Amino acid sequence: MAKEGDNAAANTGHESQFVSFEIGGTTFLIPIDRVIEFRTWTEPTQVPHTPSYVRGIVNIRGEIVPIYDVAARLGRGATDPGARHVVVIVRGHEGRSVGLLVDSVTDIVAARDADRAPMPTIEGGDATPFMAGVVFSADRILGVTDVDRLVEETFPHGEYAAAEGEGPPA
Amino acid sequence: MSAEDQELRQIFLLECEELVTLAESSVETLRAAPTEDAIHALFRAVHSIKGGAGAFGLDHLASFAHVFETYMDLLRKGKSTLDDAAVDLLFDGVDVLRQLSDEARDGEKASTQRYEAALAALRAAAGLEEDAAAAKPPPADFDPMAEFEAQMAAAPAADEAPRRKYKIRFVPGPKLLEAGIDPLRILGVLKTLGELQVEIAGQLPPLADLDAQICAWSWTGTLETAAPQADLDDVRDMIDDLAVFEFEGEAPPPAPEPEKPVAAASAAPAPKKQAAAQAAEPAKPRDKPVATVRVDVPKLERLGNMVGELIITQAFLARQASGLDPETHRPLFRALDEMGQHIREVADAATSIRAQPLKAVFSRFGSLVRDLEKTTGKRIRLEIVGDHTEIDKTVVERLSEPLTHLIRNSIDHGIENAEGRAAAGKDPIGQLRLSAEQRGAQVVIELVDDGKGINRERVLAKAIERELVSPGAMLSDQEIDELIFLPGFSTADQITSVSGRGVGMDAVRQVIEEMGGNVALTSRPGEGTTFSLTLPLSLAILDAMVTLVGRQNYLVPISAIIDCLRPEASAIVRMDDRGAMLAWRGQILRILPLATEFGVAGAESDPTRAILILVKPSGGETVAIQVDDLIGQEPVVVKSLERNYRKVRGVSGATILGDGRPALILDLSSLMAVDGRNRRMPRAAAEG
């Protein structure tokens, strides 16, 4: 299956929907068809030998689902989550379910394909590896998060380096 | 070939596997002591393969089985002696039958060398001419029935034998005519055996419903014959699946036959055969026919998953109810108890449905050992015990590789060659015993050889050379023996074609541990080596000790726990700043605080105020794992962490506790490998 955001580029009339969420005052988007459900934050079970942006695991209808701190993953510092924080359960690659810890979920944004653009690349790699592209919405430019890269621990570092370098959460 | 035929062909090939296994065990029996039962059982198995192979157009298999059968017939009639060479020939024959049926199943074509060699040898032994019909695949109109008639007619007329009267019933099934068998020919065969009197029953359906391909009649009557009952068994086997053929001896023969072909028939694994057999002698209760159904594995998996959910829900309910007053809520507690009991029974039933006898994997080792006898020139007697023991299907499938490796290892490194055995005053034939036994919720598989045992000097030297052990290390005999489980360890100075294939004992240990089991090893110099594998009956449900560390729960598999204790201050030894050790029954054990290993905050750091769980993973040392407290022991459902995340070192999986929160299950071997102080740390793990 093609990644959302890549397909039907020629069809400028096509409209996609996104869920917008906030992290530290910045709004990001996630393709709506990736979203399974929203949950309020509950303390997950810790998992050892994982990067600090992996907050642990929770039980979602009998499945063990990992929770990622999106702010920490984007290099904006770890979230100090409370009851008002939201976990967005999304569909990851290979049919995985993963949870994204965000400050809040704000809106549903519709964007025509003409209003979308890919991220620029710079020499040696992507300018912002965790964004799949941008959406021009009203007067704002919003980044569309690349869920697969967000949860990929070997990206951009090796898995082992990431696990050892950041150490287990204290 | 139509889809239906395709399906029938698959079913036949599955049966063929069973028949080959049966044939093989018959040859094993024949090797030990020739009995007529075993010869008949082998003959029937080969005969059934021939019939089915012919019907499904598997020409090579059919013609090979035919030659095999011809040779068997000579043995059966005592026209050829059953010596060692004959047994070898039979074993080769069985191997080729398996090869051909595997090829037919997988649609692959392997080398024909072995097939042709075995075919030529059998043909020579059976006295068949090179250009006999059987040398070529039989013609398309190969008629197993004609074959059968000729064979029955050729059977010696045992006039001197006492005549016996049988009640017989013959009901053609819907496929009999389609298979090209005329019911009258069956009756004709019976007639050749003795005096036959039958009545016809049944009625033609109205013309509109008439199907000329279905025989509407059946026959009942009596047969008075001097022929052995085995001949009637043969008739039944001939039309097996296609028609019901029942017979019942009216009175016991005046002089009971010394051999009991009936017993051989009921020993056949295919339950439907037993169902068809209405033997003259009452079947023993354990031989009672059991109806079976084939079920798709995904359906079983769904059942297993739902049982898992039930167990979790039950744990949740129990925890919810624990705050209530037992006096006022007596009926609720009784119902909860009952539900718990029922759920355990459902879980046991689900586990047993997934279970398969180990025979499925053990049966392949006869041929493996015979091959190894040839390549190594050693003579080996393989004894298999307890292969009816059942274990989870997935385990059965995954056991093949590690057991194959262990057997290769025992024959290659353990059992001496003929001179070595003679010098040691041992039986020239090496003994290898593979046994299985259920002990509680576990199955223990042992492989015992009577070889020379582990050469500890060489093992230690090799381990030091490979920098797996520091030169000055003081290791017990047991510890030295277990060095062979380290990655990259191989004792063979020269890699032999038999065992040194780069897959070492560490791979064996890894596979067993991945299934939640463990491997232990005892070696007696000059006397032999025993490997014992302990495996859980079910992969889905684990008996675990729930512990508390900080605010986290961790689960320790009960099977690995030796003891749990709160240590006295005097039992704690501190040598340096690298942590405490525990003096326990004359040993000094490393204390592994889980909070430190896993980076858990808020845990008890003083061992005398904590709980130590003494565990011994397979092939490893005993270690004291330090936790804050024990919550209790419960059966838990193992959930995959890899499904949505990835494998984590020190953790084998997760489960969901009664409060709905996930908890991690410890993987003890990898936990110790994570710990840098362990001198047994596999290098591969250290490098990531």
XYZ file of N, CA, C and O in Angstrom, chain B residues 38 48 54 67 78 84 88 227 271 326 348 368 410 438 440 448 450-451 509 572 627 642 664 672:
96
model
N 4.865 -58.037 12.720
C 5.593 -56.902 12.145
C 5.676 -57.035 10.634
O 5.546 -56.060 9.905
N -0.835 -50.480 1.156
C -1.743 -49.327 1.133
C -1.123 -48.174 0.358
O -1.815 -47.454 -0.357
N -1.129 -45.621 -6.841
C -1.653 -45.979 -8.154
C -2.868 -45.142 -8.498
O -2.996 -44.601 -9.599
N 7.475 -53.198 -6.088
C 8.679 -54.041 -5.987
C 8.939 -54.388 -4.523
O 9.246 -55.530 -4.174
N 8.328 -66.724 3.910
C 9.520 -67.445 4.350
C 10.395 -67.913 3.220
O 11.246 -68.779 3.388
N 20.480 -59.488 8.471
C 20.847 -58.077 8.595
C 20.775 -57.349 7.259
O 20.308 -56.212 7.181
N 18.562 -54.074 6.284
C 19.102 -52.858 5.652
C 18.330 -52.510 4.397
O 18.004 -51.347 4.146
N -8.295 -69.756 5.447
C -7.287 -68.710 5.254
C -7.099 -67.935 6.553
O -8.046 -67.771 7.315
N -6.883 -43.986 12.661
C -8.031 -44.386 13.450
C -9.142 -44.998 12.597
O -9.838 -45.887 13.033
N -16.401 -11.195 51.809
C -16.735 -12.555 51.374
C -18.034 -13.086 51.990
O -18.705 -13.927 51.396
N -6.851 -26.116 29.535
C -6.193 -27.421 29.379
C -6.639 -28.093 28.089
O -5.837 -28.677 27.360
N 17.891 -40.875 10.105
C 19.076 -40.027 10.344
C 20.222 -40.866 10.913
O 21.364 -40.790 10.444
N 26.055 -36.354 19.329
C 26.321 -37.538 20.142
C 27.037 -38.606 19.331
O 27.945 -39.263 19.826
N 6.189 -36.662 30.163
C 5.551 -35.459 30.680
C 5.700 -35.418 32.191
O 5.442 -36.394 32.878
N 4.312 -32.935 35.007
C 3.510 -31.753 35.308
C 3.203 -30.991 34.036
O 2.769 -31.583 33.052
N 20.457 -39.823 25.607
C 21.548 -40.426 26.378
C 22.415 -41.248 25.434
O 21.889 -42.085 24.694
N 26.124 -43.697 25.209
C 27.061 -44.423 26.077
C 28.468 -44.256 25.535
O 29.264 -45.177 25.527
N 28.754 -43.051 25.071
C 30.062 -42.768 24.466
C 31.094 -42.404 25.502
O 30.994 -42.780 26.670
N 20.565 -24.370 22.211
C 20.088 -23.745 23.430
C 19.142 -22.594 23.108
O 18.103 -22.435 23.738
N 25.206 -12.066 53.152
C 25.551 -11.139 52.067
C 27.046 -10.828 52.114
O 27.587 -10.460 53.153
N 14.488 -8.573 43.935
C 13.261 -7.803 43.699
C 12.794 -7.246 45.044
O 13.288 -7.658 46.093
N 6.877 -8.235 20.377
C 7.363 -7.946 19.027
C 6.241 -7.622 18.057
O 6.472 -7.011 17.028
N 6.129 -7.298 32.194
C 7.119 -8.000 31.382
C 7.508 -9.334 32.015
O 7.558 -9.467 33.233
N 21.046 -12.380 31.882
C 22.410 -12.533 32.394
C 23.424 -12.115 31.363
O 24.508 -11.662 31.707
